[in-house]
Short mmCIF file of C-alpha atoms and ligand atoms in Angstrom, two decimals:
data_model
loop_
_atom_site.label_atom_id
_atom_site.label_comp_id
_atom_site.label_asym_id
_atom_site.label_seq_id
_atom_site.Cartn_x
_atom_site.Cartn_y
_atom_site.Cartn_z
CA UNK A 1 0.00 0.00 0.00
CA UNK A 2 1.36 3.85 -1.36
CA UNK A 3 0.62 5.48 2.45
CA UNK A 4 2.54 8.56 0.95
CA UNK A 5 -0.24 8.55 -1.84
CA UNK A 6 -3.00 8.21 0.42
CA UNK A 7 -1.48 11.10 2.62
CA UNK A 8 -1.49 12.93 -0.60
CA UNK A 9 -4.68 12.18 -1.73
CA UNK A 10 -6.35 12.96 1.99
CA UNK A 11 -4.17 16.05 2.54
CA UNK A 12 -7.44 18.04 0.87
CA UNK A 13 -7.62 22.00 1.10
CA UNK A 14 -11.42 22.46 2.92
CA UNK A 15 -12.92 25.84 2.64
CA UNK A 16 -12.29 26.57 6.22
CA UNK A 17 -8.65 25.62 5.69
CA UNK A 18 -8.52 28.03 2.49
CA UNK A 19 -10.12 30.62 4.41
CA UNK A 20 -8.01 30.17 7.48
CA UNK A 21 -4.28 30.52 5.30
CA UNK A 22 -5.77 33.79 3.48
CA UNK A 23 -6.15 34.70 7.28
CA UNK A 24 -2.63 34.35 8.17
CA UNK A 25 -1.93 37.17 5.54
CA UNK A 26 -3.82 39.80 7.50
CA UNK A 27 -2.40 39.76 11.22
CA UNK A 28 -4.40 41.89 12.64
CA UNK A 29 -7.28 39.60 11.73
CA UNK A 30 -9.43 38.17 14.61
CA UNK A 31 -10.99 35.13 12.85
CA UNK A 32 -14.49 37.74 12.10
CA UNK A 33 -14.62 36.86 8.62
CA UNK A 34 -13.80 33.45 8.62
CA UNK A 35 -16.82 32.83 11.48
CA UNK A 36 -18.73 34.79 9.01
CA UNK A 37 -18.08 32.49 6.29
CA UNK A 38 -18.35 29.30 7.78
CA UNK A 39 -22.00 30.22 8.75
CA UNK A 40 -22.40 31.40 5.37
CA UNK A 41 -21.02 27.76 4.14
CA UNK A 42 -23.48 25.91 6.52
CA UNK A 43 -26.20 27.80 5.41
CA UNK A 44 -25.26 26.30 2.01
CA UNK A 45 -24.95 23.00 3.37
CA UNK A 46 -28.45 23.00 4.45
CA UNK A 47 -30.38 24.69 1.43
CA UNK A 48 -28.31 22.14 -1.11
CA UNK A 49 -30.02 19.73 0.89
CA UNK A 50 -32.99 21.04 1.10
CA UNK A 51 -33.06 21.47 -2.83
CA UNK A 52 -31.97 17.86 -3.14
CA UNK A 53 -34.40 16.41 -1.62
CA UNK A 54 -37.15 18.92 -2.72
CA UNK A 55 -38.75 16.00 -5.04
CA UNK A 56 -38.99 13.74 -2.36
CA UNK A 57 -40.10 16.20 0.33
CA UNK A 58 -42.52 17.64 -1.48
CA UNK A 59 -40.91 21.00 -0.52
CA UNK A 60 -41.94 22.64 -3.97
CA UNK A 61 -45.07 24.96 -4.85
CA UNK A 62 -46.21 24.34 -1.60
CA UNK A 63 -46.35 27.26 0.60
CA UNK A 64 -49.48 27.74 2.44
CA UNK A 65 -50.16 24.45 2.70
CA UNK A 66 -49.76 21.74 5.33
CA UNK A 67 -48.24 18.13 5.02
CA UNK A 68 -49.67 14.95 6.69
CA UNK A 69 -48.30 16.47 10.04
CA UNK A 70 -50.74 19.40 9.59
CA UNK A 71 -47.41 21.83 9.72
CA UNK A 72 -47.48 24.29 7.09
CA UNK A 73 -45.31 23.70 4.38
CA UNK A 74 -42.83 26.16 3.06
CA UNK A 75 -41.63 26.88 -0.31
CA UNK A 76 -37.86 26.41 -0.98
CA UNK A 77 -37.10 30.36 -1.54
CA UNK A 78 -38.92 31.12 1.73
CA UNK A 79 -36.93 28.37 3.72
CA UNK A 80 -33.60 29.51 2.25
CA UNK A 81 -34.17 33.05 3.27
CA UNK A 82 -35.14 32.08 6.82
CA UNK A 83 -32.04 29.77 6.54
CA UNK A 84 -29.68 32.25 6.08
CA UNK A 85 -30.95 34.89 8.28
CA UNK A 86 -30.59 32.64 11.39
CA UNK A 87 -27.42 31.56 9.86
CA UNK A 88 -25.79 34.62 9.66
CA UNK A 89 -27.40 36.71 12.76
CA UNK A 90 -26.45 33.47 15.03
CA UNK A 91 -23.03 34.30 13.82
CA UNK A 92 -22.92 37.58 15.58
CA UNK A 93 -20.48 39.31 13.13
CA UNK A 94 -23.41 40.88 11.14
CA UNK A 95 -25.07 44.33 11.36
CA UNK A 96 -27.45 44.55 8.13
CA UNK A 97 -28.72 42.29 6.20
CA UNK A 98 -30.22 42.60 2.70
CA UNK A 99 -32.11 39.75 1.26
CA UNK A 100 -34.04 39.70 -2.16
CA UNK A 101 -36.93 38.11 -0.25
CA UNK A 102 -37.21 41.10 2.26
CA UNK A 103 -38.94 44.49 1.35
CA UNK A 104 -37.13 46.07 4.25
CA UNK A 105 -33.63 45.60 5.61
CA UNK A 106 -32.86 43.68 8.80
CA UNK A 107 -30.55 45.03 11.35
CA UNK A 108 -29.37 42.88 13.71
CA UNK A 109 -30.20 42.85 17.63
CA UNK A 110 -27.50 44.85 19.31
CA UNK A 111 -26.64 41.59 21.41
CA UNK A 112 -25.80 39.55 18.68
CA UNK A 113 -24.30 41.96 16.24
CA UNK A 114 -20.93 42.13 14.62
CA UNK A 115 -19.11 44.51 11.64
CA UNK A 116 -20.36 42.96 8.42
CA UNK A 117 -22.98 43.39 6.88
CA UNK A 118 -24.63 40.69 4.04
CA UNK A 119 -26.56 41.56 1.18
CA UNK A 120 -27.96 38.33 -0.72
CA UNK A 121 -30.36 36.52 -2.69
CA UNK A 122 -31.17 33.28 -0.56
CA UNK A 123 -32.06 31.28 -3.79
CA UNK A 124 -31.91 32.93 -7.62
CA UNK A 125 -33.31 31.28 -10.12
CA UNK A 126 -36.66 30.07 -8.70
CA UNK A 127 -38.62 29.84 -11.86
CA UNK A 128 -36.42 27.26 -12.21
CA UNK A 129 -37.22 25.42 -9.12
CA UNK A 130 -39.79 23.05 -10.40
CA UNK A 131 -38.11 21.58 -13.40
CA UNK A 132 -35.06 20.79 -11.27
CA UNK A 133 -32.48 23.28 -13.43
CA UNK A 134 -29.60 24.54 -11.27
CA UNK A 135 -29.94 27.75 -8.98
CA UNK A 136 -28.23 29.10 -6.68
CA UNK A 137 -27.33 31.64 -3.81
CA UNK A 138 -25.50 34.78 -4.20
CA UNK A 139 -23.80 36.71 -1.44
CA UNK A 140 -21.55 40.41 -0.95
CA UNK A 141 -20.22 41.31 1.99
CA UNK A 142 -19.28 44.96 3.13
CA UNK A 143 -17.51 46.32 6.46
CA UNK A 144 -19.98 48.64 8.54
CA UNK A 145 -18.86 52.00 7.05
CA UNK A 146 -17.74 54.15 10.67
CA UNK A 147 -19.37 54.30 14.01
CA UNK A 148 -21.08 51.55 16.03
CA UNK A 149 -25.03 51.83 14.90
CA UNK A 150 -25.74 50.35 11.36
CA UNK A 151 -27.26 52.90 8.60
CA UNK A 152 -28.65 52.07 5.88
CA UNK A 153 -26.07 53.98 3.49
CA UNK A 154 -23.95 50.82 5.09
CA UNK A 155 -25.62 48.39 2.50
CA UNK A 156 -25.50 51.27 -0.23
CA UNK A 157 -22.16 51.32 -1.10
CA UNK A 158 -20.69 50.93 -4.18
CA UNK A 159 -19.80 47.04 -5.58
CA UNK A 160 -16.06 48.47 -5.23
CA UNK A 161 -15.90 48.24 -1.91
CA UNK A 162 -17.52 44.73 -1.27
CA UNK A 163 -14.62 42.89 0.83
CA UNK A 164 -15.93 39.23 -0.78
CA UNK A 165 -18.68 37.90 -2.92
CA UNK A 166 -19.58 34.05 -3.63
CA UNK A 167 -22.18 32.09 -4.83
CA UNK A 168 -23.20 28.22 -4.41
CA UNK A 169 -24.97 26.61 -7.48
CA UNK A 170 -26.97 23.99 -6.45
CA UNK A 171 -26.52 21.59 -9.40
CA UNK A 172 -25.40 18.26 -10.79
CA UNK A 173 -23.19 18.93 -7.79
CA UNK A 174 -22.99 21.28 -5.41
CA UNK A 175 -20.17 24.72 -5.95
CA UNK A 176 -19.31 27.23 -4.01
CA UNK A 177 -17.54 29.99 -5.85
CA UNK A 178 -16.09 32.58 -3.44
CA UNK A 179 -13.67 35.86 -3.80
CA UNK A 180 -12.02 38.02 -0.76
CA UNK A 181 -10.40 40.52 -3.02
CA UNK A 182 -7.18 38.07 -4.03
CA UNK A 183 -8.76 35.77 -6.96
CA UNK A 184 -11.36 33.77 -7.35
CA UNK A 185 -11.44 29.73 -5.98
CA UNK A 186 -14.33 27.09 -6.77
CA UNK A 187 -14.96 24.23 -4.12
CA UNK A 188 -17.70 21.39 -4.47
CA UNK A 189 -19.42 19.77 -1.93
CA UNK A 190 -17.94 16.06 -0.90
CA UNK A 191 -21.41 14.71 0.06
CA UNK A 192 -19.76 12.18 1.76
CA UNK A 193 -17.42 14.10 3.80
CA UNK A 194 -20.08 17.06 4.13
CA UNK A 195 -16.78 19.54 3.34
CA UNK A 196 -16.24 21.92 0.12
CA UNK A 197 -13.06 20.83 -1.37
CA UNK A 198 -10.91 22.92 -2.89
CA UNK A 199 -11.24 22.51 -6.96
CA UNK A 200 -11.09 24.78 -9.08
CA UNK A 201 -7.82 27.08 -7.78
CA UNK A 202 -7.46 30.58 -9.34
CA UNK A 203 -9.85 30.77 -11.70
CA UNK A 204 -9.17 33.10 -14.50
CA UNK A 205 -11.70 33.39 -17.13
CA UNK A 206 -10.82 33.26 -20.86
CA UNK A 207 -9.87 36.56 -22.33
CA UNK A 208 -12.22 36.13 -24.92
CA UNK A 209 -15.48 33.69 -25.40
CA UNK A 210 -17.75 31.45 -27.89
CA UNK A 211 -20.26 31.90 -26.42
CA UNK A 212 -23.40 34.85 -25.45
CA UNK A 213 -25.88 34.22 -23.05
CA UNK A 214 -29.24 36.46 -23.30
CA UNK A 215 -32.82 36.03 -23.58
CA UNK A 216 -33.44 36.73 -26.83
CA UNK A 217 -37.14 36.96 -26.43
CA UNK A 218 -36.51 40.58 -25.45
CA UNK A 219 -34.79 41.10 -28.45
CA UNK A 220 -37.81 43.44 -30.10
CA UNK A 221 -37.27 45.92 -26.71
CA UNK A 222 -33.52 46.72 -26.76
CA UNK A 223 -31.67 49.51 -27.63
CA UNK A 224 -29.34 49.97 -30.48
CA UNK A 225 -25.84 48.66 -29.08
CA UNK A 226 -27.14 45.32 -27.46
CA UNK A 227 -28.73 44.80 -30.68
CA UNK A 228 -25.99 45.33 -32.59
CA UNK A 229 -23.46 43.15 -30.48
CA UNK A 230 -26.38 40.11 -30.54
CA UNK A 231 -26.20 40.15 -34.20
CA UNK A 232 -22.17 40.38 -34.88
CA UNK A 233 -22.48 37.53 -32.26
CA UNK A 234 -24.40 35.69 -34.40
CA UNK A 235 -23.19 37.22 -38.23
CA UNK A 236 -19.72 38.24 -37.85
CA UNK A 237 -18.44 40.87 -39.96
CA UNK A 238 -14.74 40.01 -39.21
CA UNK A 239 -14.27 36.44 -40.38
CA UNK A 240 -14.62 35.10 -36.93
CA UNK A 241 -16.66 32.34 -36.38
CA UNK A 242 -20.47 32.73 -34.98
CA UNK A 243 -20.50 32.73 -31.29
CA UNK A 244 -22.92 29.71 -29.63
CA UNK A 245 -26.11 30.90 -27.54
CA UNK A 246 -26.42 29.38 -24.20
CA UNK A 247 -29.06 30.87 -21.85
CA UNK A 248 -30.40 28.55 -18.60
CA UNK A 249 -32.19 31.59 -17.55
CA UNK A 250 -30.79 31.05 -13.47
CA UNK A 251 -28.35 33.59 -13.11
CA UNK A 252 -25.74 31.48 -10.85
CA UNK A 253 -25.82 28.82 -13.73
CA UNK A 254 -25.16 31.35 -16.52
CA UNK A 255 -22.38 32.89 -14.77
CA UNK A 256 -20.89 29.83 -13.64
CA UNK A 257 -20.70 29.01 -17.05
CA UNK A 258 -19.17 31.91 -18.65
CA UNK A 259 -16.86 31.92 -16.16
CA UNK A 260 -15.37 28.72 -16.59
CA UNK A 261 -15.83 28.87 -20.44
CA UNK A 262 -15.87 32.57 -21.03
CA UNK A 263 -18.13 34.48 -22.79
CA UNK A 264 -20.48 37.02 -22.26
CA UNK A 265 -23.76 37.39 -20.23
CA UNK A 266 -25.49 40.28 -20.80
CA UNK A 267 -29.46 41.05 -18.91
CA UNK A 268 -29.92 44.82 -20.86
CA UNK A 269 -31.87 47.27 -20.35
CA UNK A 270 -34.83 47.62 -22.37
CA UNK A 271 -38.01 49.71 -23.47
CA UNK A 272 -40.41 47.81 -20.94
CA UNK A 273 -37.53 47.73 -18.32
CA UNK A 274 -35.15 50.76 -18.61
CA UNK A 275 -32.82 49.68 -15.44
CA UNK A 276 -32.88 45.95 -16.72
CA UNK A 277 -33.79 43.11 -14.47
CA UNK A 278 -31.32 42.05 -12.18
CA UNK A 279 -30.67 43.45 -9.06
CA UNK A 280 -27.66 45.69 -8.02
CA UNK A 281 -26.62 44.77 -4.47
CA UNK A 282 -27.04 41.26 -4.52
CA UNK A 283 -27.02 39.89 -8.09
CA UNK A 284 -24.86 42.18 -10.51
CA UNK A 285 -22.48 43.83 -8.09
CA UNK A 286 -21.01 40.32 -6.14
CA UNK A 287 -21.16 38.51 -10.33
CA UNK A 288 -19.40 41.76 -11.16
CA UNK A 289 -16.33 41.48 -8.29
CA UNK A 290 -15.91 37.73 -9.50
CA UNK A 291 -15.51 38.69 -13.03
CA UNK A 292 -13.53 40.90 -12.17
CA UNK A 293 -11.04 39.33 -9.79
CA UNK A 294 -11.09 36.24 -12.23
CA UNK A 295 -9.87 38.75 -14.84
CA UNK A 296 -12.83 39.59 -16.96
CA UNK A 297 -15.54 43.06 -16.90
CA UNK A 298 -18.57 44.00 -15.68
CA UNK A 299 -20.71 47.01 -17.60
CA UNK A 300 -23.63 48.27 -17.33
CA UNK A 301 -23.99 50.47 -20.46
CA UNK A 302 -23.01 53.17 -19.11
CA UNK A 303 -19.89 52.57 -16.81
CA UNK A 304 -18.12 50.10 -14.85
CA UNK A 305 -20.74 47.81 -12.61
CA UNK A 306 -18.66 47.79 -9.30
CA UNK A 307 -18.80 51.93 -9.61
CA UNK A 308 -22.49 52.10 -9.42
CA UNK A 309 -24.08 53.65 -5.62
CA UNK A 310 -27.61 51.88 -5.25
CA UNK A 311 -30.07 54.27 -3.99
CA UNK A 312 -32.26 51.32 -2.45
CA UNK A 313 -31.48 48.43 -1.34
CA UNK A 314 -33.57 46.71 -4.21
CA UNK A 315 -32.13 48.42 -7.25
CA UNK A 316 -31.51 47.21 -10.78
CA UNK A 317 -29.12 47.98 -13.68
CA UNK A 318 -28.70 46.60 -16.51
CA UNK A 319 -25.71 44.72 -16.90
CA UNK A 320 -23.11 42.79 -19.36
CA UNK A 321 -19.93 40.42 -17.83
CA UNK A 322 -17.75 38.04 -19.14
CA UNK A 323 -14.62 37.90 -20.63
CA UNK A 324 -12.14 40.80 -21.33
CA UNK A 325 -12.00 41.45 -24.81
CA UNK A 326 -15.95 40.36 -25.35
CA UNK A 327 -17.21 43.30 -22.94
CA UNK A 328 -14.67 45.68 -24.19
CA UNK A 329 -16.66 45.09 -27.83
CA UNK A 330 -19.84 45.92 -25.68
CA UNK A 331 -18.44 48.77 -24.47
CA UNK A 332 -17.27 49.92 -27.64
CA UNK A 333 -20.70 49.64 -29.03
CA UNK A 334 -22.14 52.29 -26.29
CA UNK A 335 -19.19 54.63 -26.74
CA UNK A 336 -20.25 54.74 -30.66
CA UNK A 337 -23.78 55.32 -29.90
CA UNK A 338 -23.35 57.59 -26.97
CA UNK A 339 -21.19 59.84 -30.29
CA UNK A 340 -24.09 60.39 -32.48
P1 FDP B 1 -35.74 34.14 -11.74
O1 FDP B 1 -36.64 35.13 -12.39
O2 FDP B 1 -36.04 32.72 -12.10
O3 FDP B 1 -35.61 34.31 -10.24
O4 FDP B 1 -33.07 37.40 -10.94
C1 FDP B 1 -33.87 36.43 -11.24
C2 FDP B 1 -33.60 35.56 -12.45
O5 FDP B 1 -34.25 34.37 -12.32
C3 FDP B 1 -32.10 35.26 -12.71
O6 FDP B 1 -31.62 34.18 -11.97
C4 FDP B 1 -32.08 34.99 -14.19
O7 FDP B 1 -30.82 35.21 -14.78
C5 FDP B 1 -33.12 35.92 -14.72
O8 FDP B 1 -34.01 36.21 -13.63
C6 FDP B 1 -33.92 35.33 -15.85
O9 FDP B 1 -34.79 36.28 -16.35
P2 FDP B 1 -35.66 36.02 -17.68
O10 FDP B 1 -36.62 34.93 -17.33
O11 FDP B 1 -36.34 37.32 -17.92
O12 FDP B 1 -34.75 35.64 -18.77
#
């Protein structure tokens, strides 16, 4: 028996091992973040489950109603959402949170509060819930600006300043795709072990794609450059081969995709929807910061995603991300139009 080889093969880099040796880089760290994550990891945990055994459970389309027990039954985006509040308030390292399920921000009990605060959508993608297509959770995470009482204009800071962003796709398997500023890492869930293992180090996303990722149902509603870019995707005037469409509709699948392929996934704005679809604080701007710490761009049309300042907590912009040289195109097209 090769004991080196097992030793090798067991010596595996968790998530709370990654997150602990980024740790050692800032001294003057107190473990904060790395608490924060790990309840943001277990709140993972327990949603992937949850959406795994959805079928069985009879967890879908069901809220309102009440199982053989007589307890009421509740729909998977509602159970996620109360997952991850208790998750990250029973932390107590968080001041604010913002969740796409809540009209209203929640600021934590004084008792159990901490200097983060958590904007997120608990589970995106949930028209895709019932035909069992990936989704997934997306998280940002921002330091309390100054002072010890959380404000609102604490959550409505620009993407720039985000410290980390992540998301888990809950798919064919489960992957947690997470950024603290240095690069972007992808670990999937050892169902066995119940750990995220470390792999997919460093990921970098090609400088330039084959692939665009839209609905093109909208196509009749958008404005001149989105047009324009949709069609040289598809009728190249350079010699360039015709890029593929791919479009799952689930936001965390999309970008997963483009980001390990490259590409481009653009949600524009349009006449019925001038500020697009997608949500600033907790679906473009963390997407955004992992394109662009995996080396790619985020646009919105009009300027660089991570500059925008969200007004509310429920914004939207349009946006376009992917690779380097694809959104640069994009960007080229608005600079044309914006000289006419
Ligand atoms: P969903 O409506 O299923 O919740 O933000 C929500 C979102 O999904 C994204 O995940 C997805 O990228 C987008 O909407 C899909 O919108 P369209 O159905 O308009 O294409």
């Amino acid at each position: 028996m090769d004991h080196a080889a097992d030793a090798h093969r067991t010596d595996l880099m968790t998530i709370t091992r990654h997150v602990l040796n980024e740790q050692t880089k800032h001294p003057e760290s107190r473990g904060d973040f790395t608490i924060l994550l790990s309840h943001i990891v277990l709140g993972c945990k327990f949603v992937c489950s949850a959406v795994n055994k959805a079928g069985l459970a009879k967890l879908i389309g069901l809220a309102g109603e009440t199982n053989v027990q007589g307890e009421e039954q509740k729909k998977l985006d509602v159970l996620s959402n109360e997952v991850f509040i208790n998750a990250l308030v029973s932390s107590g390292r968080t001041c604010i949170l913002v969740s796409e399920e809540d009209e209203e921000a929640t600021f934590v009990e004084p008792s159990k509060r901490g200097k983060y605060c958590v904007v997120f959508d608990p589970l995106d993608g949930s028209s895709n819930i019932d035909c069992g297509v990936s989704i997934g959770t997306i998280f940002g995470i921002y330091l309390i600006k100054d002072g010890d009482e959380p404000k609102l204009e604490d959550v409505l800071q620009p993407g720039k300043n985000m410290l980390a962003a992540g998301y888990c796709m809950y798919g064919s398997s489960c992957t947690f795709v997470l950024s603290t500023g240095g690069g972007v890492n992808g670990f999937t869930l050892d169902p066995s072990l119940g750990e995220f293992i470390l792999t997919h180090p460093d990921i970098k996303i090609p400088k330039k794609g084959k692939i665009y990722s839209v609905n093109e149902g909208n196509a009749k509603n958008w404005d001149g450059p989105t047009a324009k870019y949709v069609e040289k995707c598809k009728f190249p005037t350079d010699g360039s081969a015709s890029k593929s469409l791919r479009y799952i509709g689930s936001m965390v699948a999309d970008v997963h995709r483009t980001l390990l392929y490259g590409g481009v996934f653009l949600y524009p704005a349009d006449k019925k929807s001038p500020n697009g679809k997608l949500r600033v604080l907790y679906e473009v701007f963390p997407m955004s910061f992992l394109m662009e710490q995996a080396g790619g761009q985020a646009f919105t049309g009009k300027q660089r995603a991570l500059d925008l300042v969200p007004e509310k907590i429920h914004d939207r912009s349009p946006i376009f991300l992917g690779s380097y040289d694809d959104v640069e195109e994009i960007k080229a097209l608005y600079a044309a139009e914006e000289q006419k």
